[in-house]
Structure formats: C-alpha cells, structure tokens
mmCIF file of C-alpha atoms in Angstrom:
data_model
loop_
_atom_site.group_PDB
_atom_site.id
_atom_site.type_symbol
_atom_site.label_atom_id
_atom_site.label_comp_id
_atom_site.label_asym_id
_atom_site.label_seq_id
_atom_site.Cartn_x
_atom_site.Cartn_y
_atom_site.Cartn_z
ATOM 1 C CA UNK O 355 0.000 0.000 0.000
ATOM 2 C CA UNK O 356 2.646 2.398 0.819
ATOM 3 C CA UNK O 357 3.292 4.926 3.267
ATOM 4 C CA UNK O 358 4.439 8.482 3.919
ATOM 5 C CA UNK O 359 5.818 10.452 6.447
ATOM 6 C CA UNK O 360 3.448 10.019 9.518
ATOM 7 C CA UNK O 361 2.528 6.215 9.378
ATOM 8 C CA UNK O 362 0.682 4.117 6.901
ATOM 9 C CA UNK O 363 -1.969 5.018 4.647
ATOM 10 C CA UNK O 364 -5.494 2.541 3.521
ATOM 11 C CA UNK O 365 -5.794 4.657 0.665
ATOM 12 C CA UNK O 366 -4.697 3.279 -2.983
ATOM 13 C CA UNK O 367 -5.282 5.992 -5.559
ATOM 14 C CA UNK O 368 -5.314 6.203 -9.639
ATOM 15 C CA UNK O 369 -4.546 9.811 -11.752
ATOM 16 C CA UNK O 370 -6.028 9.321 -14.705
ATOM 17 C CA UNK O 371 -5.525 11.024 -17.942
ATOM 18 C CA UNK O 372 -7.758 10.153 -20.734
ATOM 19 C CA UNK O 373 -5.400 10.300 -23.556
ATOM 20 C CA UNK O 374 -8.308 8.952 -26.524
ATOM 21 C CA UNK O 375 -11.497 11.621 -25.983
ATOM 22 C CA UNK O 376 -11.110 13.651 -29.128
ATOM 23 C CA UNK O 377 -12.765 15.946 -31.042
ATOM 24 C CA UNK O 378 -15.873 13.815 -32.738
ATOM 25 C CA UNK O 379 -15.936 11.283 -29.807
ATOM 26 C CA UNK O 380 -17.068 13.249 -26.907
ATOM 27 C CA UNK O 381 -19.503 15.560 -28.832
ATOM 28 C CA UNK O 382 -17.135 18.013 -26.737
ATOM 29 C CA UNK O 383 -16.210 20.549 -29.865
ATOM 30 C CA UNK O 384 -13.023 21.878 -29.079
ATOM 31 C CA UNK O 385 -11.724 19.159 -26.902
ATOM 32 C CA UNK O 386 -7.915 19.400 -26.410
ATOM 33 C CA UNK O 387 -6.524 16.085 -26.218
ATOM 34 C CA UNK O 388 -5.364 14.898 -22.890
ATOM 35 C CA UNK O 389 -1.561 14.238 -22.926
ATOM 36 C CA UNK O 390 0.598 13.786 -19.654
ATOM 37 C CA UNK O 391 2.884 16.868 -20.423
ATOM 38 C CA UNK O 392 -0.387 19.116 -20.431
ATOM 39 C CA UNK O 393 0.420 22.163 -17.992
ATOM 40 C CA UNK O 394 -3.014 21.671 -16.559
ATOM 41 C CA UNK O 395 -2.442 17.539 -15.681
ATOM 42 C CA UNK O 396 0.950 18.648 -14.530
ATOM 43 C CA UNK O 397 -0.294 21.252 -12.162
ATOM 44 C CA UNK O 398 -3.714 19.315 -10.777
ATOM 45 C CA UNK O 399 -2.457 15.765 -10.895
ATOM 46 C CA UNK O 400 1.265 14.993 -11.176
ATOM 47 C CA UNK O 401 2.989 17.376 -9.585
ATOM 48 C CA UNK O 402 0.761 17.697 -6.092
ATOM 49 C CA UNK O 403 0.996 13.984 -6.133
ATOM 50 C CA UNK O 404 4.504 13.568 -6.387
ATOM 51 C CA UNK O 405 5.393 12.025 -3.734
ATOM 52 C CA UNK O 406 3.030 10.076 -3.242
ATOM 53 C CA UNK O 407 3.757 8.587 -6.564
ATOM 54 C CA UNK O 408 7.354 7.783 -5.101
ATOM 55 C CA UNK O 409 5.512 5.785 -2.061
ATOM 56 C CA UNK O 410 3.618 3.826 -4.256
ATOM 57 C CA UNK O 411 0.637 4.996 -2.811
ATOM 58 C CA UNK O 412 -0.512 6.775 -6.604
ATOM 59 C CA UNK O 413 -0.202 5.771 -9.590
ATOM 60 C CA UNK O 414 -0.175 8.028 -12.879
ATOM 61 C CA UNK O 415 -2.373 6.389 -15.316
ATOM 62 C CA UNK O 416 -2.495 7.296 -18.784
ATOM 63 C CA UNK O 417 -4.811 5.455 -21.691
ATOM 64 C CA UNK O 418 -5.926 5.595 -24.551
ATOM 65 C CA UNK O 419 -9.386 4.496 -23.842
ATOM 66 C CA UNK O 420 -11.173 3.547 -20.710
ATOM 67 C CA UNK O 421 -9.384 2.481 -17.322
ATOM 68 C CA UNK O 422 -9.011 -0.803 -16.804
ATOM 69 C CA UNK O 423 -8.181 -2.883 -14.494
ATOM 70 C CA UNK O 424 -7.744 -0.467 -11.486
ATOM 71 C CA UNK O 425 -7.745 -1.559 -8.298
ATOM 72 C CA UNK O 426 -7.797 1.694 -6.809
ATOM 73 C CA UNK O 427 -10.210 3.024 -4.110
ATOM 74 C CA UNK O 428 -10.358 6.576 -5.181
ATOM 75 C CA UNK O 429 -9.424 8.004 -8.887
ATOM 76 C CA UNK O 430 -8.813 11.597 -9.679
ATOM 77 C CA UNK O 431 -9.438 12.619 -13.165
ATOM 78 C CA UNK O 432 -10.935 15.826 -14.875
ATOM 79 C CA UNK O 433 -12.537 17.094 -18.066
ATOM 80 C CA UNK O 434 -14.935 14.638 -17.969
ATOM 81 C CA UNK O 435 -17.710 17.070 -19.339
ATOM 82 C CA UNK O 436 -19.718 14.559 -21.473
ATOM 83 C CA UNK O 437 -22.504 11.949 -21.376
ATOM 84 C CA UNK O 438 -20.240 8.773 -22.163
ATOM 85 C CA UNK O 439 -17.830 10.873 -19.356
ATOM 86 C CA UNK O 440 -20.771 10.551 -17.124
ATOM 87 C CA UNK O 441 -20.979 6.811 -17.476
ATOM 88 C CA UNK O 442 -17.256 6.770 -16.587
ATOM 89 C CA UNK O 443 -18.466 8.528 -13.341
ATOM 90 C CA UNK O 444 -21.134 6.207 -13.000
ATOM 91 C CA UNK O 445 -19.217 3.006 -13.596
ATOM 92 C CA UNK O 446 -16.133 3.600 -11.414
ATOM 93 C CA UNK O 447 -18.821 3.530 -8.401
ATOM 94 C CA UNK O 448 -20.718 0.678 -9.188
ATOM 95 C CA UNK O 449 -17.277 -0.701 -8.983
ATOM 96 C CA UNK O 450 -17.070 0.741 -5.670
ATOM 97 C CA UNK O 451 -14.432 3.066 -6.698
ATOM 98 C CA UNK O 452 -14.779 6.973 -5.545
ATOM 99 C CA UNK O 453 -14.161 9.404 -8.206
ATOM 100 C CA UNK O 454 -12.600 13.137 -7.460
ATOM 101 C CA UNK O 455 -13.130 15.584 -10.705
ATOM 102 C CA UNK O 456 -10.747 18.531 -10.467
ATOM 103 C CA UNK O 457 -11.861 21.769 -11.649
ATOM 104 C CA UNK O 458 -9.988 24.897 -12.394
ATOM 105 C CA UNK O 459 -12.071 27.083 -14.643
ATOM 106 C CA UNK O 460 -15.520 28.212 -14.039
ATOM 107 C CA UNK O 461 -17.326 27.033 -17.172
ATOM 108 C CA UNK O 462 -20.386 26.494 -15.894
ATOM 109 C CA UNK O 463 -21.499 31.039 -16.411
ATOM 110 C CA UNK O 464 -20.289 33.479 -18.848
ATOM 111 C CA UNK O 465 -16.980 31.983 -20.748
ATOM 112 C CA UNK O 466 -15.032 34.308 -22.953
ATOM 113 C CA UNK O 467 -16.311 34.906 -26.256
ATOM 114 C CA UNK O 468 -13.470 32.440 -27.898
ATOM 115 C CA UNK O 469 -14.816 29.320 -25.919
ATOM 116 C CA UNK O 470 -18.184 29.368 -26.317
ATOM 117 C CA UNK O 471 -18.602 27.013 -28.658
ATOM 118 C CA UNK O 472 -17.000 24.869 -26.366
ATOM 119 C CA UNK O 473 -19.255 25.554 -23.660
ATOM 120 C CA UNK O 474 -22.659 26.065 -25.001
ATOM 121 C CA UNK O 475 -25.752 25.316 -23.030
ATOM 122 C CA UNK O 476 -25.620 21.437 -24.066
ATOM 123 C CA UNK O 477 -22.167 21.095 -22.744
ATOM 124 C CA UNK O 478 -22.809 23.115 -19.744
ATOM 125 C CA UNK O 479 -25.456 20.558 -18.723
ATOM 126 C CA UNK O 480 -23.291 17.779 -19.099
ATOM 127 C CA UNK O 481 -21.027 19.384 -17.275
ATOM 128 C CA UNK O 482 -23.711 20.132 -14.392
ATOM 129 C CA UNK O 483 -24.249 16.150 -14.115
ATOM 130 C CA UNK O 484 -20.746 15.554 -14.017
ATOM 131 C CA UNK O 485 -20.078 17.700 -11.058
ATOM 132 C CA UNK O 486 -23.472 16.617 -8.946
ATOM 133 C CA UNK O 487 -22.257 12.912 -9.635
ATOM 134 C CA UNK O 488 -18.783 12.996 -8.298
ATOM 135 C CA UNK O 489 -17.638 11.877 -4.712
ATOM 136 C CA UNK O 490 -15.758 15.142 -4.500
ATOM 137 C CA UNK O 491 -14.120 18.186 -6.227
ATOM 138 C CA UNK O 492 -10.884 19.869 -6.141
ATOM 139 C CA UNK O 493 -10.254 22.957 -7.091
ATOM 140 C CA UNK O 494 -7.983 25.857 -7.017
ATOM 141 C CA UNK O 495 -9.590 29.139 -4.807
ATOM 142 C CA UNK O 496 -12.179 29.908 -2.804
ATOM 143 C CA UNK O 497 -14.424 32.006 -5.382
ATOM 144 C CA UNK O 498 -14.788 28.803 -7.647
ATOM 145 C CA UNK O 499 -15.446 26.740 -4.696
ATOM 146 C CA UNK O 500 -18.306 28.560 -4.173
ATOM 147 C CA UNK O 501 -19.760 27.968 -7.595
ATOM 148 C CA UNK O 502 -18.957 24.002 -7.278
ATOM 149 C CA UNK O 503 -20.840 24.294 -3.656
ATOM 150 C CA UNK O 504 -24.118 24.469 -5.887
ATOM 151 C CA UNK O 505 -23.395 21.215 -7.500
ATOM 152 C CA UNK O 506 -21.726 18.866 -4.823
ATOM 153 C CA UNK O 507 -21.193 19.656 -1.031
ATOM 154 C CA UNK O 508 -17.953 17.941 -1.448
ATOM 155 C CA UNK O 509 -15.654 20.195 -2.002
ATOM 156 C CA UNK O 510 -11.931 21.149 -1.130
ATOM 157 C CA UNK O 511 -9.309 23.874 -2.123
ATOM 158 C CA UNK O 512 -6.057 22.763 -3.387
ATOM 159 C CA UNK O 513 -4.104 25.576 -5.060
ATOM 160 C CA UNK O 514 -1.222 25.822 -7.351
ATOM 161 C CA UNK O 515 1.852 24.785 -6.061
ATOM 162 C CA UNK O 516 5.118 25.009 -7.771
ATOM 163 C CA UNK O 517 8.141 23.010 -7.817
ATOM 164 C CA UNK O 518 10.916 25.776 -7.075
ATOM 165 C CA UNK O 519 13.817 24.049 -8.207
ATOM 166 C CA UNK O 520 12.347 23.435 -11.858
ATOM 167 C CA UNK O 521 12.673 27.432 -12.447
ATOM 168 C CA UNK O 522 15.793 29.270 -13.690
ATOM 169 C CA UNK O 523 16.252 32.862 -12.446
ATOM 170 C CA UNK O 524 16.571 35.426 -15.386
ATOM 171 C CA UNK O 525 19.882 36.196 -16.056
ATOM 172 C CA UNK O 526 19.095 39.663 -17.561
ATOM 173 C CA UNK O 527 21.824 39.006 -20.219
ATOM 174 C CA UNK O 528 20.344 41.413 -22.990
ATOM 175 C CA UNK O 529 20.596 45.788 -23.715
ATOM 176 C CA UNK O 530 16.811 47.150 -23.112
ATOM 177 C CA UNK O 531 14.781 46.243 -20.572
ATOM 178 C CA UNK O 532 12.126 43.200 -21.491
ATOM 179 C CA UNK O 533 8.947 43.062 -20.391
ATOM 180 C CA UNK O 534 7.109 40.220 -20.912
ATOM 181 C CA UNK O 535 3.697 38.242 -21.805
ATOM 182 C CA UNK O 536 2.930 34.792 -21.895
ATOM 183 C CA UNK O 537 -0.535 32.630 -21.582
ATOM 184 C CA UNK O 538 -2.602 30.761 -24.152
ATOM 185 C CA UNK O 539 -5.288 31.589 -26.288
ATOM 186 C CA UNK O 540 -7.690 31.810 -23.772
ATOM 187 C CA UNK O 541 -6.124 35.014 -22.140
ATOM 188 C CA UNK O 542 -6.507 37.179 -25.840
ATOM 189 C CA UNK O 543 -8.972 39.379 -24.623
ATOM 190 C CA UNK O 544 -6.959 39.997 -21.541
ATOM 191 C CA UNK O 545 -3.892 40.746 -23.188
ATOM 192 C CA UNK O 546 -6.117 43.518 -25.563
ATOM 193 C CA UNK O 547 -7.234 45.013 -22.519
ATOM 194 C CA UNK O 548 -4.155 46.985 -21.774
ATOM 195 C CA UNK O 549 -2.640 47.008 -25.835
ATOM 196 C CA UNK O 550 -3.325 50.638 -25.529
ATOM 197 C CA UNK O 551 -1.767 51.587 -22.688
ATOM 198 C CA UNK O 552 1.205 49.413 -23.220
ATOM 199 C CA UNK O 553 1.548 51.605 -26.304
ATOM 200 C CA UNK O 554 1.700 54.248 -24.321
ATOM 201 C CA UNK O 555 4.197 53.432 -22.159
ATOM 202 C CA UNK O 556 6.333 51.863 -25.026
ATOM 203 C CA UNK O 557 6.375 55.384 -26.738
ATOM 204 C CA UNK O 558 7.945 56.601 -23.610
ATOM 205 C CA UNK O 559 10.639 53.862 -23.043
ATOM 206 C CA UNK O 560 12.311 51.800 -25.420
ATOM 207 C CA UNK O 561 12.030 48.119 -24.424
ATOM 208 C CA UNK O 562 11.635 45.139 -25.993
ATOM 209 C CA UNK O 563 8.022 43.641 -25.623
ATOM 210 C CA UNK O 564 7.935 39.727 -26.007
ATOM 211 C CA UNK O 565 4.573 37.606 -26.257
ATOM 212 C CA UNK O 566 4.787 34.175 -25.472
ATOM 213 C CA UNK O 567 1.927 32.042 -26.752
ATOM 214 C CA UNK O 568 -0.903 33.399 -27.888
ATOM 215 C CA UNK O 569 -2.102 30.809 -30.217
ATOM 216 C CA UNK O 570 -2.202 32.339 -34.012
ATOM 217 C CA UNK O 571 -4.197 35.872 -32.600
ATOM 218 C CA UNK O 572 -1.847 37.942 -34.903
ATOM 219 C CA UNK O 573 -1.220 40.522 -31.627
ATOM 220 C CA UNK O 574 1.959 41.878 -33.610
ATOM 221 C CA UNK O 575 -0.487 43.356 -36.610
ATOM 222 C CA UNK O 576 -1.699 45.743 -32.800
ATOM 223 C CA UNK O 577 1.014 46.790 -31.020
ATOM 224 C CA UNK O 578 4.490 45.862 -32.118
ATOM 225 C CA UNK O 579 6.001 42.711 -30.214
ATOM 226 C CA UNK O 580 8.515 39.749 -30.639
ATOM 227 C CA UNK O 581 6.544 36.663 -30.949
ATOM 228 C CA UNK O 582 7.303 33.508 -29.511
ATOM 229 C CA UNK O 583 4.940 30.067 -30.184
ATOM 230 C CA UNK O 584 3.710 28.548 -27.496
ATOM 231 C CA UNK O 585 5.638 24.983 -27.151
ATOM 232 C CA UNK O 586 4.716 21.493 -25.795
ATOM 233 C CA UNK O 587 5.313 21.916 -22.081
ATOM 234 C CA UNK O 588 7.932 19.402 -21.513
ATOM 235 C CA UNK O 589 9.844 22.255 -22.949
ATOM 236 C CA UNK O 590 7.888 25.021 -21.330
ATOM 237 C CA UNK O 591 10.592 25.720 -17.818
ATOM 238 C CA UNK O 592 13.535 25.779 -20.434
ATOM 239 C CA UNK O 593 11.782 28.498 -22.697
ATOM 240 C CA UNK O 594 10.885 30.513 -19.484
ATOM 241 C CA UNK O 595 14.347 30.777 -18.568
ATOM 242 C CA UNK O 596 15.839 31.530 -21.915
ATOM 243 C CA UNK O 597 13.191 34.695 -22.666
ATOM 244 C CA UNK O 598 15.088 36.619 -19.460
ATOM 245 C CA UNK O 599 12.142 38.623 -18.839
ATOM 246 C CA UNK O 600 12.434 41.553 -16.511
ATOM 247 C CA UNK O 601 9.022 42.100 -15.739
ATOM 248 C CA UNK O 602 6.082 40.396 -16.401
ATOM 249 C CA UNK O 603 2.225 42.086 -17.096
ATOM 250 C CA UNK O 604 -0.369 40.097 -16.385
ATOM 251 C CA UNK O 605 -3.270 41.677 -17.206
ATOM 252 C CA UNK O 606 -7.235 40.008 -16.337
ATOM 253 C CA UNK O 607 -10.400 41.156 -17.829
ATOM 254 C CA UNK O 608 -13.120 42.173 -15.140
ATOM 255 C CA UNK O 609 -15.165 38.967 -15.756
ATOM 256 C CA UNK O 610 -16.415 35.994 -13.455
ATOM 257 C CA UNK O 611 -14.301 33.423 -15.385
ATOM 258 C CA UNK O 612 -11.343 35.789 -14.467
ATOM 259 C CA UNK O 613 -11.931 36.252 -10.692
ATOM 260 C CA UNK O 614 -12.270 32.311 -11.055
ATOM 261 C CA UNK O 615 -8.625 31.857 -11.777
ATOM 262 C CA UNK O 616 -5.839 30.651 -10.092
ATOM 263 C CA UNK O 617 -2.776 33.264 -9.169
ATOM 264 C CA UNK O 618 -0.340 30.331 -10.985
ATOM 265 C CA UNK O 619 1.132 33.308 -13.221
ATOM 266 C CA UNK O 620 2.260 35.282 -9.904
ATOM 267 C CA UNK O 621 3.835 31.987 -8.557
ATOM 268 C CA UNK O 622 5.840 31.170 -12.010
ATOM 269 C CA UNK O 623 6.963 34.204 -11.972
ATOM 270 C CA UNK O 624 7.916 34.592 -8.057
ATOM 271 C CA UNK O 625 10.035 31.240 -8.714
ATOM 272 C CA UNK O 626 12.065 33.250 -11.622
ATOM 273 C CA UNK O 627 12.532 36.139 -9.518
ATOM 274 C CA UNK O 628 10.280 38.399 -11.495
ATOM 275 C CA UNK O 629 8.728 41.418 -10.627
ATOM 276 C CA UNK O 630 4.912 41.569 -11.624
ATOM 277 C CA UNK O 631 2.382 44.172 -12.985
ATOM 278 C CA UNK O 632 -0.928 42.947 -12.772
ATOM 279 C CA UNK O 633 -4.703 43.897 -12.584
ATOM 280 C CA UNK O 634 -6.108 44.327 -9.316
ATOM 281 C CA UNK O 635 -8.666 41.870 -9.641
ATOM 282 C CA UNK O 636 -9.455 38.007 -8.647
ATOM 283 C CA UNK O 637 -6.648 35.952 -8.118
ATOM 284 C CA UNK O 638 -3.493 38.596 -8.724
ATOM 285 C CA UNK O 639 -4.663 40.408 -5.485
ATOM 286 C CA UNK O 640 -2.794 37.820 -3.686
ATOM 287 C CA UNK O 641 0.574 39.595 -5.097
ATOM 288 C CA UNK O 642 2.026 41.809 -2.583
ATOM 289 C CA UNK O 643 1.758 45.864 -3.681
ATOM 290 C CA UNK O 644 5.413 47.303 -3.957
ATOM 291 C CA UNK O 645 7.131 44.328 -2.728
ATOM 292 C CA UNK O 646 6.843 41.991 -5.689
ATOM 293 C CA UNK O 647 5.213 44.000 -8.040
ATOM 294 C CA UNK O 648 2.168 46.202 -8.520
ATOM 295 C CA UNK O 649 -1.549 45.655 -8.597
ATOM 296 C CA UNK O 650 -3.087 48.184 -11.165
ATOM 297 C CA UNK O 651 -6.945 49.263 -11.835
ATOM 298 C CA UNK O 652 -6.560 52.573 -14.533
ATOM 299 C CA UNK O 653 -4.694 53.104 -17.458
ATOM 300 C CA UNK O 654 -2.450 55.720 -15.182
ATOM 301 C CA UNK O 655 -1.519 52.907 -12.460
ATOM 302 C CA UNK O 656 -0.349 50.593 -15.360
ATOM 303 C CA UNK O 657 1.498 53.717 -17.096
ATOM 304 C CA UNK O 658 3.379 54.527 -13.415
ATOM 305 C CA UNK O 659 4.170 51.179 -12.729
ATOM 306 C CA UNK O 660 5.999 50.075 -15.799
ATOM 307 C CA UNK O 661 7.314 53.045 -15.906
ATOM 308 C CA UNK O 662 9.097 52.943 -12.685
ATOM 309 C CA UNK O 663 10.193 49.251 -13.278
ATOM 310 C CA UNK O 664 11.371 50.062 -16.852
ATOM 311 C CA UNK O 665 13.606 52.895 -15.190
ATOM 312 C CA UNK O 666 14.714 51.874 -12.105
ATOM 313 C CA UNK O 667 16.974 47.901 -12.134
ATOM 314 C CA UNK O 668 17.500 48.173 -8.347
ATOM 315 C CA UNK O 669 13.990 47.917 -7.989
ATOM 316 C CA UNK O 670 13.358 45.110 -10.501
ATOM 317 C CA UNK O 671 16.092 43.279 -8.283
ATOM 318 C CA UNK O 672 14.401 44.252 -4.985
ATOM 319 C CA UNK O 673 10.783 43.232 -5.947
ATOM 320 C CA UNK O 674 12.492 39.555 -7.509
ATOM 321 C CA UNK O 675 14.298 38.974 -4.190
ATOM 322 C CA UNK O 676 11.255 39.284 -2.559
ATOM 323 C CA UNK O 677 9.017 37.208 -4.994
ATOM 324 C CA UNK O 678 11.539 34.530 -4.813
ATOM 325 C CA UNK O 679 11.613 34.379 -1.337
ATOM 326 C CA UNK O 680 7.836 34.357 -1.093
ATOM 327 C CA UNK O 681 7.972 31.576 -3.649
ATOM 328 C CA UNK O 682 10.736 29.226 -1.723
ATOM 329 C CA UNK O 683 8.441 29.410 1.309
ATOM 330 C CA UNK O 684 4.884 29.361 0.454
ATOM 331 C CA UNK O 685 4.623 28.132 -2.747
ATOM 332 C CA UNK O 686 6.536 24.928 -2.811
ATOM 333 C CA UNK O 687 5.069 21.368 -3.644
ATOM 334 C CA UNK O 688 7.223 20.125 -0.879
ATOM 335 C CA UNK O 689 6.445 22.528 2.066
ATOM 336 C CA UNK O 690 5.531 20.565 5.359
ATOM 337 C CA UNK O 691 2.158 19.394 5.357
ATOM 338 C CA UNK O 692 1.033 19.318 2.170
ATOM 339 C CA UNK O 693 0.781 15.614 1.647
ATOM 340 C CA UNK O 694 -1.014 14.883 4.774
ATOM 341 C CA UNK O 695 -3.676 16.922 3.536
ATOM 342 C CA UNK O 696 -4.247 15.351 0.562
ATOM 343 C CA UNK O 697 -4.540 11.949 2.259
ATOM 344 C CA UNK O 698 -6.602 13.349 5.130
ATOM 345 C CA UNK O 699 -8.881 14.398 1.674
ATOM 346 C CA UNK O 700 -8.646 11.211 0.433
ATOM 347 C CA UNK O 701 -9.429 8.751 3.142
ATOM 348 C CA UNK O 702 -12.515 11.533 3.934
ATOM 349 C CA UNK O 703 -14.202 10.841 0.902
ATOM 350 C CA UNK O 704 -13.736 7.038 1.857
ATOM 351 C CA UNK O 705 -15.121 7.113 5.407
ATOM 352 C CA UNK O 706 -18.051 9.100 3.517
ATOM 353 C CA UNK O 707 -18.617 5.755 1.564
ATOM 354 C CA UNK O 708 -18.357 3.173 4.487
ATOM 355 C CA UNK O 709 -20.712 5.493 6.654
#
C-alpha cells in the first residue's frame, strides 16, 4: 500500500488522464486532447501527487481508452464534461471506486467569447451532471469553490503549487529592458485590454516587448512585439528561462471566469525572480503591492508602474528577491504538510462511503 511520512496510509489511488477523448468522440467541440505533459495535468495531478507517486501509494495512469483494471479506491481525473464521461463517473462507483473531478475554470457562467462554442448550453449541462455525480471536487480558490458548492457539497481547495527548483532565475543578459507576456489563447482578450496603454508606455521607453503564446491571434499586426509560439510543455521551464524577462504584465479582464482563476502566473513568476504588474482583480490580489510587483486598476496605475520598473533595475532586483523568497516558502510542492492533507482528503471521501 505504501506509506508516507506520519505512518501508513489505507488509501490506494489512480490519476487518470484520458489520452483517446477527441474531437468527434465526446460531442465536446473543441476538446484538447489529454496528454501527460499538459500544464493543466501537470499542475492538478502529477505534480501535487509527487510524492506520493514515489511511495507507491498513486499511480499516474495514462490510456488511450477507458481504465481498466484499477484496483484503486479513489481516482482523480478531470474534463470529464460529457454523457459517455458521465458513465465513466457512473461506472467507477458501481465498482465501488470513488471518483474526485478537479476543476480549475468556471465554465459552468459566462466563458469568454473564444470558448463558447465549447461551452454552449448542451455542454454546460453535461457538465452540471458531471459535477453533482462525483464523490468530490478539487479545485484551485475559494471564489470557484463557491460555484462548485451548488453542485456537490464535497468540495476542497487545493491551489497551485510550484516546484521551485524546476525554475531558472533570469539572467538579464540582454541591452533594453524586457517586459514580458505569456498565456494561451484563452487570455486574448486579456492581453487587448491593456494594448493601448502598453503603447503608451512603449512610446515613452524603449524596451523590448515579447509575447509568449498566444495561439495564431496575430497581436503583432496591434502593437508591435517579438513573438514567440507557445511549445509542448515538456519544454515550457527551459523556454521561461531563456526569454530573461524583466518584468512580467499580467493583465485580467473584469469577468467571473477571471476572478475564477488561479494566481499560478504570480507563482511562475515569483520562482524566476520576477517582478509583476498585474490587474487588481481576482486571483493577482494575492501579489504583494510594492514588494513583488504592482496591482493596477486605470490606465495611469499601469502607465506609473511600468514606468518605474522600466527605469529603475534596483527595484526590478528588490521586488524579484522578494518574490523569490515568497515563492521558496509558500509556494513549494514540498512545504511541510502538504501531503497529509491530501490523504486526510482522500481517506474523507472514503469514510463518507463506508458510513
């Protein structure tokens, strides 16, 4: 069975990642196939499992199909926002298997106007059942857990830790000053929320403005920018480190889906040393104003912040030290504690299904 740290442990558990639901099988338009490198399986189901992968005690599945033969008592998947998804649901607890969906988007309201199609009203049904049949669900904040409350009463907060040592630090090894973007499609309208200001500021200051990701949104065609494509993210901590950004903006629409988000930009960037400017809204409120960064609302905030970052290196190196220390102590995957939690979770949702 295994153990770790404090004594043994009943509980034998399966991460699954569905690596066969495509587009055309799932009636899910849009689905992204689910491969084990994904940030979003790395950051929900590998990585805050790690060591209890090295006990033994989990076990990272991936198939190309159903899973089979699993002897496990709980298994912790996500996506699973279809009907034949639903039957998975429904047959790991006939099996007498418990089943914990992780969430980390709110999908379920308004989605921006990019991923609709994804989440129409069908889909948003399916993914209502889904939720209301689970054991339990994970997620990533407290606002989100709120909506999930109105599905399941079973449900925990597990943010986004980090493993510290899998970051570089910027080196800084370049002549102007780079500020930096990087997200997926998803974030577009986010990023076009503060083009116009960043042209402002780039008027004033000559820097080099790099956008990494993006999808195909042809950004550079709206405010001039190096582009860099998005790559598969076994290769994501290496391209971090080489694009030496000295600040990073992080800019969030005003929307639900937004204050739904997790603060895992702030924490990459903490673990490079990086100072931050970011909107005041949601999940960036957790940053720390004028100590690792600053929290903007108006056009003018944005404009003064850069600006004094752009100018001012000393600063830049403060606000990094202090990221980076905030990052070593409370954002680490292996900070005391953090596994007994997750069994405590675990064996919970058990003792739920012997009572």
């Amino acid at each position: 069975l295994g153990s770790c740290g404090r004594g043994r442990t009943t509980v034998k558990i399966d991460l699954w990642i569905n690596n066969g639901w495509e587009e055309g099988k799932t009636g899910l338009v849009g689905t992204y196939p689910y491969t084990p490198d994904a940030a979003v399986f790395f950051y929900r189901l590998d990585l805050p499992h790690r060591l209890l992968i090295e006990e033994g005690i989990a076990r990272l599945r991936v198939t190309a199909g159903e899973l089979e033969n699993t002897d496990a008592d709980v298994v912790i998947t996500r996506g699973l926002w279809a009907d034949e998804h639903l039957a998975f649901v429904q047959q790991m607890q006939r099996e007498g298997r418990r089943v914990n969906l992780d969430v980390d988007d709110y999908v379920m309201g308004r989605v921006p106007v990019h991923v609709r199609a994804w989440y129409n009203q069908e889909h948003q049904k399916q993914i209502a059942d889904c939720l209301r049949q689970a054991d339990a669900l994970t997620t990533t904040n407290a606002r989100l857990a709120k909506h999930l409350l109105e599905y399941n009463e079973n449900v925990e907060i597990f943010p986004n830790y980090i493993d510290v040592k899998t970051f570089i630090r910027a080196r800084h090894n370049h002549s102007k000053v780079r500020v930096g973007w990087s997200g997926g499609a998803s974030h577009r309208e986010d990023l076009l929320s503060i083009v116009q200001t960043l042209r402002r500021v780039f008027e004033k200051h000559e820097v080099d403005f790099v956008v990494f990701g993006l999808g195909d949104f042809p950004i550079e065609k709206i405010i001039p920018c190096h582009r860099i494509k998005g790559v598969n993210f076994h290769q994501y901590f290496d391209t971090l480190a080489e694009l030496e950004f000295d600040i990073i903006v992080a800019p969030l629409a005003d929307t639900e889906f937004n204050w739904c988000k997790s603060d895992l930009r702030l924490r990459e960037a903490a673990a490079q040393g990086i100072p931050v400017v970011c909107s005041d809204i949601g999940p960036y409120q957790t940053l720390r104003q004028g100590i690792e960064g600053f929290k903007c609302s108006h056009p003018k905030e944005w404009i003064q912040a850069l600006s004094q970052l752009i100018k001012d290196s000393r600063l830049r190196q403060q606000m990094g030290d202090a990221a980076l220390e905030r990052a070593e102590v409370e954002y680490h995957i292996y900070r005391p504690g953090l596994i007994e939690e997750r069994l405590g979770f675990y064996e919970n949702i058990l003792m739920r299904k012997a009572a």
